[in-house]
Coordinates of C-alpha atoms and ligand atoms in Angstrom, one line a residue:
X20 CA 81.8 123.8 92.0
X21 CA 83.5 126.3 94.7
X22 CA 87.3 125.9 95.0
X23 CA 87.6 127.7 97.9
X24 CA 89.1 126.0 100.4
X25 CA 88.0 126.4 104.0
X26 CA 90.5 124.0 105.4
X27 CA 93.3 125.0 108.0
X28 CA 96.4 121.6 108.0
X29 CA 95.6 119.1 109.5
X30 CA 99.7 118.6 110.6
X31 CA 102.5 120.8 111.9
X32 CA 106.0 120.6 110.6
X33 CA 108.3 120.9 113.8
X34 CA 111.9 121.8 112.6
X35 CA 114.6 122.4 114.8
X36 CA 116.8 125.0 113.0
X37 CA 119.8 124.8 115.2
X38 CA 119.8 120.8 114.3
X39 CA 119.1 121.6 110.4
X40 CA 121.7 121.1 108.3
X41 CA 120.8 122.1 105.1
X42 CA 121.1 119.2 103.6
X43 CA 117.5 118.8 101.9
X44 CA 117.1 115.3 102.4
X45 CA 113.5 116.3 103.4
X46 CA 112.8 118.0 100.4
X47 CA 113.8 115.3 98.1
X48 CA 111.8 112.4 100.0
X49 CA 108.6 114.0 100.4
X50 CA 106.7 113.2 96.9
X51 CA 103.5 115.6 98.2
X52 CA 106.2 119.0 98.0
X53 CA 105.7 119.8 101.4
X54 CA 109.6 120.9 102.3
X55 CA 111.1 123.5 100.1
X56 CA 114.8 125.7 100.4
X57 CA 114.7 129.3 100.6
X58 CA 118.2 130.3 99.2
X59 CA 117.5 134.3 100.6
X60 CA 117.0 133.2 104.1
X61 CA 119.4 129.7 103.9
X62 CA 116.3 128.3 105.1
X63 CA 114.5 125.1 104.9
X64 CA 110.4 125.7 104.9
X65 CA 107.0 123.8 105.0
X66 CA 103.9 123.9 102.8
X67 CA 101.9 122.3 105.6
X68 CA 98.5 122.0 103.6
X69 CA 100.1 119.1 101.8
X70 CA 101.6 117.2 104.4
X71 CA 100.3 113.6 105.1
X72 CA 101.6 112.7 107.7
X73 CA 103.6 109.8 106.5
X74 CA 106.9 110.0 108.8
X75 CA 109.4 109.4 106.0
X76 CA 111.4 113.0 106.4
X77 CA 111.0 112.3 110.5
X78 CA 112.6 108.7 109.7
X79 CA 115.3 110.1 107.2
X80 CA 116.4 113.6 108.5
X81 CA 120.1 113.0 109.7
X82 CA 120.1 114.8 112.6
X83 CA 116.1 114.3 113.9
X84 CA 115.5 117.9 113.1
X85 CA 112.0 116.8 111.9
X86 CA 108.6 116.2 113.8
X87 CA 105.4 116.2 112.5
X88 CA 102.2 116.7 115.0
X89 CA 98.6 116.6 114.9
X90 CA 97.7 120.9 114.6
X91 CA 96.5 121.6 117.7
X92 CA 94.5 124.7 116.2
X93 CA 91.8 122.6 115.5
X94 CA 88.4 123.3 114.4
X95 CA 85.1 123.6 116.5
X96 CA 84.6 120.2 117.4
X97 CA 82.2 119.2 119.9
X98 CA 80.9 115.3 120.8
X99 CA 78.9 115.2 117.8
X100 CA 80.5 117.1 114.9
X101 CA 84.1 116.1 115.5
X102 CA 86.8 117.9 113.9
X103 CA 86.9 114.8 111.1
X104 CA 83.7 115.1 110.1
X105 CA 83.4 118.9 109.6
X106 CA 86.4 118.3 107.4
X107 CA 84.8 115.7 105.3
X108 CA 82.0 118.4 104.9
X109 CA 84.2 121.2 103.7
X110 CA 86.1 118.9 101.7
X111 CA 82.9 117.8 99.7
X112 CA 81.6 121.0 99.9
X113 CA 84.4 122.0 98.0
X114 CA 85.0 119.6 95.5
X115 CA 81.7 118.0 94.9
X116 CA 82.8 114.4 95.2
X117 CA 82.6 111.3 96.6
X118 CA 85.3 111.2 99.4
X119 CA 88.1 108.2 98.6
X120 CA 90.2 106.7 101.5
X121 CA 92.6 103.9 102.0
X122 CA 93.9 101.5 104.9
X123 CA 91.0 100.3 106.9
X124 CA 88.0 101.6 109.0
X125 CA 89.3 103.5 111.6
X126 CA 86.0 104.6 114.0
X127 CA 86.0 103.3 117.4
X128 CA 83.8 100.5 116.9
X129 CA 84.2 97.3 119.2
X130 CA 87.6 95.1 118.1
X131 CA 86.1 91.9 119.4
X132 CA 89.8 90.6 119.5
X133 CA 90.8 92.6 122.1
X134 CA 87.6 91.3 124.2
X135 CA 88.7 88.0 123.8
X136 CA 90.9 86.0 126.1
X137 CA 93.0 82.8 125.7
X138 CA 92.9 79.9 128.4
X139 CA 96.0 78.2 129.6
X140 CA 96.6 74.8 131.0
X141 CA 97.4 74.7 134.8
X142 CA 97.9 71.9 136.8
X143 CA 95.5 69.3 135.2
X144 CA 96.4 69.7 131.6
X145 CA 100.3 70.1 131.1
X146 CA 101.3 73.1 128.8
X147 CA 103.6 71.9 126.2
X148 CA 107.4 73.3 126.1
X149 CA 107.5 74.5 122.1
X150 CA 111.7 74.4 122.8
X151 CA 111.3 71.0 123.9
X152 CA 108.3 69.7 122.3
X153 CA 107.1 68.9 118.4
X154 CA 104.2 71.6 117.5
X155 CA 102.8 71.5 114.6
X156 CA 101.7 74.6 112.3
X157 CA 100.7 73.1 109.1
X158 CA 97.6 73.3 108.1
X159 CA 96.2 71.8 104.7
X160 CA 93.0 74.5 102.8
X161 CA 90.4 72.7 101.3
X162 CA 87.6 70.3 101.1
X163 CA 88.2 67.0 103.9
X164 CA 86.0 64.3 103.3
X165 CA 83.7 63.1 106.3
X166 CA 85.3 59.6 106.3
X167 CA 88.5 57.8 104.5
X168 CA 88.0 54.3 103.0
X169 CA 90.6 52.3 102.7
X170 CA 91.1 48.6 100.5
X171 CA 92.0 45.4 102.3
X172 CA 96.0 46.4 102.0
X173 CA 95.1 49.7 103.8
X174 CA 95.8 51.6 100.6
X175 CA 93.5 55.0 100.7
X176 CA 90.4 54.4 98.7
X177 CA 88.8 57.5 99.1
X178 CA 89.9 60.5 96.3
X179 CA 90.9 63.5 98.2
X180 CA 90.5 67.4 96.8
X181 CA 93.4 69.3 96.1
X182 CA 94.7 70.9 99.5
X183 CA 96.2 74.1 99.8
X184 CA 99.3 73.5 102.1
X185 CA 100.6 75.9 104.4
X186 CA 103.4 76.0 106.9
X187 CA 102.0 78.1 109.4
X188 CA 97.9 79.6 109.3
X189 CA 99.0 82.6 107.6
X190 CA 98.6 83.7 104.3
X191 CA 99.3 87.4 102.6
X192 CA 95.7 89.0 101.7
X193 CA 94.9 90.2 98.0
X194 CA 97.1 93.1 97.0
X195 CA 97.0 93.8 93.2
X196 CA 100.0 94.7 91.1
X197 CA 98.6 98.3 90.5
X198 CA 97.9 99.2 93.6
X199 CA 100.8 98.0 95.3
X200 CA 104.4 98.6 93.5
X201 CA 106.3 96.1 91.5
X202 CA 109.0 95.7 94.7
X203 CA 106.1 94.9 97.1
X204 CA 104.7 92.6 95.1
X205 CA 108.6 91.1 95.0
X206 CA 108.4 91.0 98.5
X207 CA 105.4 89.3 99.1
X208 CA 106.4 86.6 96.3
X209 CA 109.7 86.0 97.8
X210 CA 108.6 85.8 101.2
X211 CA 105.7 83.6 101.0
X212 CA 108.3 81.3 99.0
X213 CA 110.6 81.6 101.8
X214 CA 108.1 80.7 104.4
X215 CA 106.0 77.9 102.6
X216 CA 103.0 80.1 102.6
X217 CA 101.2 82.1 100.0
X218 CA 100.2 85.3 98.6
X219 CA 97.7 86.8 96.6
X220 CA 97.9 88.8 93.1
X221 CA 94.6 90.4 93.8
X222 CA 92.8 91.7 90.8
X223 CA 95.4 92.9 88.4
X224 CA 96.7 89.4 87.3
X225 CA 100.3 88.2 87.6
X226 CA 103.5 90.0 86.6
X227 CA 105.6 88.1 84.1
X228 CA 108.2 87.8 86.7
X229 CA 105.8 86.5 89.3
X230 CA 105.1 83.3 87.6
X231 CA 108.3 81.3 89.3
X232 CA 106.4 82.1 92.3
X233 CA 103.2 79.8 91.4
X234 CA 103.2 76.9 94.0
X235 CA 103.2 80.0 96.4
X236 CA 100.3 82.1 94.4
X237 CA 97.1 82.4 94.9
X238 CA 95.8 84.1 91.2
X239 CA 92.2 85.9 91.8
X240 CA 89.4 86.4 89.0
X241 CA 87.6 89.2 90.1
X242 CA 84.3 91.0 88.3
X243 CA 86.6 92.8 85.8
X244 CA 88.7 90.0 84.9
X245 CA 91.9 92.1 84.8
X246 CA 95.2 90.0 83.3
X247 CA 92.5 86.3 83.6
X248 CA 93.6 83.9 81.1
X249 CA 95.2 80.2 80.8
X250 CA 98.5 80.6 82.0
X251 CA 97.3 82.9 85.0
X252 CA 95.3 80.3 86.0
X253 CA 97.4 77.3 85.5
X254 CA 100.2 79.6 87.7
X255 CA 98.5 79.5 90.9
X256 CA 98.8 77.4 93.5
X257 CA 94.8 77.8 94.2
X258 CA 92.5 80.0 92.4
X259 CA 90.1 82.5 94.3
X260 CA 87.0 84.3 92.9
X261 CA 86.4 88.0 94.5
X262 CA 83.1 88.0 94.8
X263 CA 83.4 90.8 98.1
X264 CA 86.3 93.2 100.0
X265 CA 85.5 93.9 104.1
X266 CA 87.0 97.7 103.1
X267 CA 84.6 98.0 100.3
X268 CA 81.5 95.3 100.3
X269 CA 79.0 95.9 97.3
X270 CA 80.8 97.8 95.0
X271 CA 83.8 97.1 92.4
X272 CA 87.1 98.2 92.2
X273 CA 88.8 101.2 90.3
X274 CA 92.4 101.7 89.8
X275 CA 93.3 105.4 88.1
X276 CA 94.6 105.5 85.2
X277 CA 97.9 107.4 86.1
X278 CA 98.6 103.9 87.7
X279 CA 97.9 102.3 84.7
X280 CA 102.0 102.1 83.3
X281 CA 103.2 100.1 80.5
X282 CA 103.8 96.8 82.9
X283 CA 100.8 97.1 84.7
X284 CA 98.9 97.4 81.6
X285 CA 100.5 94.6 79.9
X286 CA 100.0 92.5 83.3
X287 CA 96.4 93.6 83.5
X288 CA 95.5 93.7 79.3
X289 CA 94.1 96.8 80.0
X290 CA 95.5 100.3 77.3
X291 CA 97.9 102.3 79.4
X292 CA 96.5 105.3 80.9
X293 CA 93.0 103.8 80.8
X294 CA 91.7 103.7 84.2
X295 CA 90.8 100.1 85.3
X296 CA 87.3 100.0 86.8
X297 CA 85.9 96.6 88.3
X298 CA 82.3 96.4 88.4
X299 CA 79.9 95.4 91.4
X300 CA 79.1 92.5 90.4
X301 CA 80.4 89.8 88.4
X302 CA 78.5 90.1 85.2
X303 CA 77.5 86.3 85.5
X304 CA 77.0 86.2 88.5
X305 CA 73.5 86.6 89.8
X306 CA 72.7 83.5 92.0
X307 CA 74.4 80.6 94.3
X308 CA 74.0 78.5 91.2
X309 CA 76.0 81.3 88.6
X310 CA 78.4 80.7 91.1
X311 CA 78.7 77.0 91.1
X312 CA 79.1 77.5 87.1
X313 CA 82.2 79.9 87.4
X314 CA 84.0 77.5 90.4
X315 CA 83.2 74.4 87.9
X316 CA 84.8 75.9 84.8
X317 CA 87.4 77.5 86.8
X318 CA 88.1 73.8 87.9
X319 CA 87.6 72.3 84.2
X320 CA 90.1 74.8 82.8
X321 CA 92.6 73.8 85.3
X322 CA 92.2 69.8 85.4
X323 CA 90.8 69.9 88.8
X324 CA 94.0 70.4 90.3
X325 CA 93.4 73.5 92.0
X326 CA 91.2 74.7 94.8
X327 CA 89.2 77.3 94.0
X328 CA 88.4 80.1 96.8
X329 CA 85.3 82.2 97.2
X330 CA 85.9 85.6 98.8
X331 CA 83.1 87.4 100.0
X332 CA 82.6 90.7 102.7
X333 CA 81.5 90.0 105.8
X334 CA 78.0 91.4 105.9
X335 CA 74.9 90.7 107.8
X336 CA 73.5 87.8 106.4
X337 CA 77.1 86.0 106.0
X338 CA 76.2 82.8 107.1
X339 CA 73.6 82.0 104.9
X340 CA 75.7 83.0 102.4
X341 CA 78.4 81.2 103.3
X342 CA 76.4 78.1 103.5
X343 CA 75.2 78.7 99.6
X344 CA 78.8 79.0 98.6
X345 CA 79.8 75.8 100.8
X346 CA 77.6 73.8 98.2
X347 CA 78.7 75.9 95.5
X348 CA 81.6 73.2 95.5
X349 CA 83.9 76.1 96.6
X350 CA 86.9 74.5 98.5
X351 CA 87.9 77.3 100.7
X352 CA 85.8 80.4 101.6
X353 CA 87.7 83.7 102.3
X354 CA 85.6 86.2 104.8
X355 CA 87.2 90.2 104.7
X356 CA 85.7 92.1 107.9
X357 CA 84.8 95.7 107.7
X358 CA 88.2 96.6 109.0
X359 CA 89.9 95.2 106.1
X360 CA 92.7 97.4 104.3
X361 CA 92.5 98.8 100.3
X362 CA 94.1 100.6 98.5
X363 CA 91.3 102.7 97.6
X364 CA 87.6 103.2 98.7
X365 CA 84.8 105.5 99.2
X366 CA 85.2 106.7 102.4
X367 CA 81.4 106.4 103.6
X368 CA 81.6 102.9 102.2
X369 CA 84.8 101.7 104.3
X370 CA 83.4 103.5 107.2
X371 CA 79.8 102.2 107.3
X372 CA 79.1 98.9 105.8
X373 CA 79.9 95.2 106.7
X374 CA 80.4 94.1 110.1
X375 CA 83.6 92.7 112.1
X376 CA 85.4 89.5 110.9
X377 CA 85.1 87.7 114.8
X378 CA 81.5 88.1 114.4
X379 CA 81.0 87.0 110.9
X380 CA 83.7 84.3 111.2
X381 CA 81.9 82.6 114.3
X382 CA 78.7 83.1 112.6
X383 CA 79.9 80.7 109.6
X384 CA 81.6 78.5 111.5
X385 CA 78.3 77.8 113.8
X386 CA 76.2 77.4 111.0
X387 CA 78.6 74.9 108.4
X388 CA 78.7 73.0 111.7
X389 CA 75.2 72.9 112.3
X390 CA 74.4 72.2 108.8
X391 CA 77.0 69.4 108.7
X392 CA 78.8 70.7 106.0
X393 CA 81.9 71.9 107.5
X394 CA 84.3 69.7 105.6
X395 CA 83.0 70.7 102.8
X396 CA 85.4 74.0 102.6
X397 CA 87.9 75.3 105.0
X398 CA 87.6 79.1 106.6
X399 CA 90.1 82.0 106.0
X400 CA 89.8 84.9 107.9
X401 CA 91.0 88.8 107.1
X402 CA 90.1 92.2 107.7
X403 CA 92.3 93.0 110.3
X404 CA 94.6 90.6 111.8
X405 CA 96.8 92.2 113.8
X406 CA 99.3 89.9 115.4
X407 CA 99.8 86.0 116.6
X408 CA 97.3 86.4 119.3
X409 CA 94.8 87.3 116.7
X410 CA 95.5 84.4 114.2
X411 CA 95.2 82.1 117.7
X412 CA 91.8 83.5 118.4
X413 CA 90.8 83.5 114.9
X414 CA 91.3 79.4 114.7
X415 CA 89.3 79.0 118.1
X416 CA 86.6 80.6 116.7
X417 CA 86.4 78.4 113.6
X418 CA 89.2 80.0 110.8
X419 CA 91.8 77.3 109.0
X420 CA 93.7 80.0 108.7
X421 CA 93.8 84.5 108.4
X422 CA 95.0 87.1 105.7
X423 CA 97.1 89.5 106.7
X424 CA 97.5 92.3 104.3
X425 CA 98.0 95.7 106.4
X426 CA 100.4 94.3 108.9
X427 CA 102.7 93.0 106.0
X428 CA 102.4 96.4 104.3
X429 CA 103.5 97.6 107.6
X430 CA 106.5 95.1 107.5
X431 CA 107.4 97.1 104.4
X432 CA 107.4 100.0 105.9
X433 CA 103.9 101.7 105.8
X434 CA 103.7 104.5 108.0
X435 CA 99.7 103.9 107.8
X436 CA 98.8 107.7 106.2
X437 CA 96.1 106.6 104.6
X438 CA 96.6 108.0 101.3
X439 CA 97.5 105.0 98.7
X440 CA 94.7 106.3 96.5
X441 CA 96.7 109.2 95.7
X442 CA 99.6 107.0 94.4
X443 CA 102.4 109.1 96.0
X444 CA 103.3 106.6 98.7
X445 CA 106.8 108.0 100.0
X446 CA 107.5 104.4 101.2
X447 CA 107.2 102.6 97.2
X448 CA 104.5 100.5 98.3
X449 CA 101.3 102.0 97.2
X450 CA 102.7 103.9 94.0
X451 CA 103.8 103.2 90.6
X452 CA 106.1 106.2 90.2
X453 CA 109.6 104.9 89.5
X454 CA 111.6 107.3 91.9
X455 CA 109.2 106.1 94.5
X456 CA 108.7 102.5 93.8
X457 CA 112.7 102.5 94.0
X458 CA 112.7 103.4 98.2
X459 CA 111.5 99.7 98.9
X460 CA 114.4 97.4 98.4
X461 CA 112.6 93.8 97.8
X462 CA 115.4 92.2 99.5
X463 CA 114.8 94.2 102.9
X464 CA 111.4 94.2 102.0
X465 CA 111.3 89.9 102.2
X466 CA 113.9 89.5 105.1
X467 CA 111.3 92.2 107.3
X468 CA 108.2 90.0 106.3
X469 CA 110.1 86.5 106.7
X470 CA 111.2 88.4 110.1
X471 CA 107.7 89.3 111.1
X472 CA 106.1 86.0 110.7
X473 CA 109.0 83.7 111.9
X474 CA 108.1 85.5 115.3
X475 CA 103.9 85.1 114.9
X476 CA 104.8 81.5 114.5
X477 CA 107.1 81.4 117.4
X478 CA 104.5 83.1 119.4
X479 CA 101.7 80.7 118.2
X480 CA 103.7 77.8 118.9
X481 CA 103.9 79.2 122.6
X482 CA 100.3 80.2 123.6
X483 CA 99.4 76.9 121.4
X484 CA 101.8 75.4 124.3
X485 CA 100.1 76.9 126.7
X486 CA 96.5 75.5 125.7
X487 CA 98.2 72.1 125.9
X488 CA 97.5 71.7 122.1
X489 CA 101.2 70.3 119.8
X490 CA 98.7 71.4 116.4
X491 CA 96.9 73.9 115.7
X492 CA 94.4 72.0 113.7
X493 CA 92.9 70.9 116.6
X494 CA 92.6 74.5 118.4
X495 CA 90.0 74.8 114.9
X496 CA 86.2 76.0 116.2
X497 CA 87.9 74.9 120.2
X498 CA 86.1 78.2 121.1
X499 CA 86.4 76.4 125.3
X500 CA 89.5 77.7 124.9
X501 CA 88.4 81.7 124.8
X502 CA 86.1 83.4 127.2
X503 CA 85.1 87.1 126.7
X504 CA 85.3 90.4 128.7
X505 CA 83.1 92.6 128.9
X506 CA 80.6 91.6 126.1
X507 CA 76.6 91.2 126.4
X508 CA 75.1 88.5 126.1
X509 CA 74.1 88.6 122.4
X510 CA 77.8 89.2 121.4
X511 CA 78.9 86.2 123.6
X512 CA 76.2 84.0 121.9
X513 CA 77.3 84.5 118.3
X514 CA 80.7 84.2 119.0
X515 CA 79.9 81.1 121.0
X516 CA 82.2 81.6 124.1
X517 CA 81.6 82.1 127.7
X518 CA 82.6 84.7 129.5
X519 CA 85.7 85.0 132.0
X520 CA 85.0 83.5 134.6
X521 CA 82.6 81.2 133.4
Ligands
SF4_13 S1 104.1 114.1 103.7 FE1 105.5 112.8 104.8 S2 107.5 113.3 104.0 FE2 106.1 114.9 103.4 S3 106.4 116.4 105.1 FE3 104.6 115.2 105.7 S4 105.5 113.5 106.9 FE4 107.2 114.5 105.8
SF4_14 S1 101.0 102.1 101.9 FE1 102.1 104.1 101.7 S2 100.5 105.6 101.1 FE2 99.5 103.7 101.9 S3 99.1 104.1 104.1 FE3 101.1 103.1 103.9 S4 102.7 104.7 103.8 FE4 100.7 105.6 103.4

């Protein structure tokens, strides 16, 4: 393999020397060892092949000496070998292997969200005043039977599932303890306490200090069973299998082994330094029917107390799969579009497979309906949810409720550099190194997530208001109240709304 290295930086370090003090904040916050003092020249200078573009000196330089810019001596692009992809070939070209990435897809394909537009009552439907007026955001994850019984004293006869209940549609997405730090995961715990929602442990099982969290926990078994055991299980709120990730559909999960420090290997079970590699598939796992078996004993070993979620990728055939896992006895499914965020994946892989979560969600919803089975699980929906207006339009077309993973790493402070995988996140989310892990107070950290989604609810409650609907369980699958722009007709009919206009 050649080392040689055919790359010019991709960024520019701007410094202002008249505004430079000297003081070499920059140089101490910048784990990749891009800034470094010259005592000769008094000098503060850039190694601008390592810089990542990652904002934190720009945020922390007293006196805004700092800006970072896209170099504008760029390579020679044209329409169809832009500059990223000549990079990506010099890059392999160099090193021989398969590109990694993190954060989601980020080509210019279609985000059906933005083509979608939500109705408002005028004149013959009165909008509700959410100041004045009770709304309701609750929404209860899990099977609903088609009909209640009741005895001759009205007393319920019919035996419901266990329900997953949430104050608002929202729900933090799967981040494992591993991939994110120990004061993110804090964050996330605290906050989804705070807000009567849940989070997710992801794949690297629960953190000791995580279990007073439970009733807001969401414990995942993926295919390598990382940290799955009793207690883990009896912990959670609601138990979800990982069958699929929208960032990475088809292929397992691998966190490096420099990640791998005494606490996440004692929360995992894995020997420190060992690199934790989650295969493809789940081992038993061939058929709808292997599935069934793991939901059932998942459900034995926990009394039948706990719904158990099925998370899959959303990828072309999604609704027949879907419908398999519906009558897999699966209470909730979990879909993860192709935009979805990791912390790590092959590049070619986050970049080319799946398909968007509007498209896949829509095409679930239609076909449960059509098949009558519906009630038989309820519909969460992730891989790129990006604000309220999303999560609204994400209900119309079908979705009890969304994940949000990258807009709550954002909360935290993610400057969205897209390099997690190499563990040197200068903002303590995606890292493991103590100095860095230490940046991200977990008391800022839950105030700025509490923060962002007291205002997604405020802003549901209003264009909820403006539907004329007081809950937001009956904006489920109301896809009359969206109409597209600008889509063909074969995009309109799977996601089952008219367009504007219409
Ligand atoms: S990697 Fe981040 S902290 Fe380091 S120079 Fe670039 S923008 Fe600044
Ligand atoms: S989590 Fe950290 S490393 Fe990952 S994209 Fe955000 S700022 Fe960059």
């Amino acid at each position: 393999m050649s080392g040689v290295e055919y790359l010019n930086p991709e960024y520019e370090v701007v410094r202002r020397d008249e505004r430079c003090i000297r003081c070499r904040v920059c140089e101490r916050q910048c784990a990749n060892e891009v800034h470094f003092y010259d005592p000769q020249r008094d000098m503060l200078l850039s190694d601008e092949t390592k810089c990542v573009n990652c904002q934190r000196c720009v945020s922390l330089c007293p006196t805004r000496a700092l800006k970072i810019v896209r170099s504008d001596c760029r390579l020679r692009e044209n329409a169809n070998w832009d500059g990223d992809t000549i990079r990506e070939v010099y890059k392999q070209a160099s090193s021989g292997g398969v590109l990694l990435s993190s954060m989601g897809n980020p080509k210019p394909l279609p985000v059906y969200w933005d083509r979608l537009l939500i109705n408002a009552s005028q004149v013959t439907n009165p909008s509700i005043d959410p100041l004045r007026e009770p709304m309701e955001t609750r929404v209860f994850l899990g099977k609903k039977p088609d009909r209640l019984e009741r005895d001759e004293q009205g007393r319920l006869k019919t035996t419901l599932s266990p329900q997953l209940e949430l104050s608002m549609p929202v729900m933090f997405s799967a981040m494992s303890y591993g991939s994110i730090s120990y004061n993110a995961h804090a964050s996330l715990a605290r906050a989804a306490r705070a807000l009567g929602t849940c989070y997710n442990t992801g794949e690297g099982g629960l953190h000791e200090d995580f279990y007073a969290y439970g009733p807001n926990t969401i414990v995942q078994v993926a295919s390598g069973r990382f940290g799955v055991h009793e207690d883990f299980l009896e912990a959670g709120a609601a138990i979800e299998i990982k069958m699929g990730q929208g960032a990475k559909p088809g292929i397992g999960g691998h966190l490096p082994g420099a990640k791998v420090g005494p606490d996440v290997s004692r929360t995992r079970m894995i020997p420190e330094g060992s690199d934790a590699i989650s295969p493809a598939p789940h081992h038993d796992i061939y058929s709808i029917e292997d599935l069934r078996q793991l939901v059932w004993s998942l459900k034995e070993a926990t009394g039948h107390r706990k719904p158990v979620i099925v998370k899959v990728a959303a990828v072309h055939n999604i609704a027949a799969i879907a419908s398999g896992i519906a009558r897999s006895g699966a209470d909730i499914i979990a879909i993860d579009g192709f935009r979805g965020g990791t912390g790590a994946a092959p590049t070619r892989i986050r970049d080319n497979v799946g398909i968007p979560i509007e498209l896949a969600l829509a095409a679930v919803d239609s076909r449960l309906r059509e098949e009558g089975i519906r009630n038989s699980v309820s519909l969460v929906a992730g891989g790129s949810i990006r604000s309220s207006a999303d999560v609204v339009k994400a209900v119309a077309l079908g979705a009890d409720a969304v994940y949000i993973a990258t807009a709550a790493v954002l909360a935290l402070g993610c400057h969205l550099c897209r390099t997690c995988q190499t563990g040197k996140c200068n903002w303590g989310i995606a890292t493991q190194r103590p100095d860095l892990v230490k940046r991200l107070n977990p008391d800022v950290g839950t105030e700025r997530l509490v923060n962002l989604m007291t205002a997604w609810k405020r802003e549901i409650m209003e264009l909820m208001g403006g539907m004329g609907i007081n809950s937001i369980e009956a904006l489920r699958g109301n896809r009359l109240m969206l109409r597209g722009v600008g889509l063909n007709d074969a995009e309109l009919r799977i996601l089952g709304v008219a367009h504007a206009g219409e």
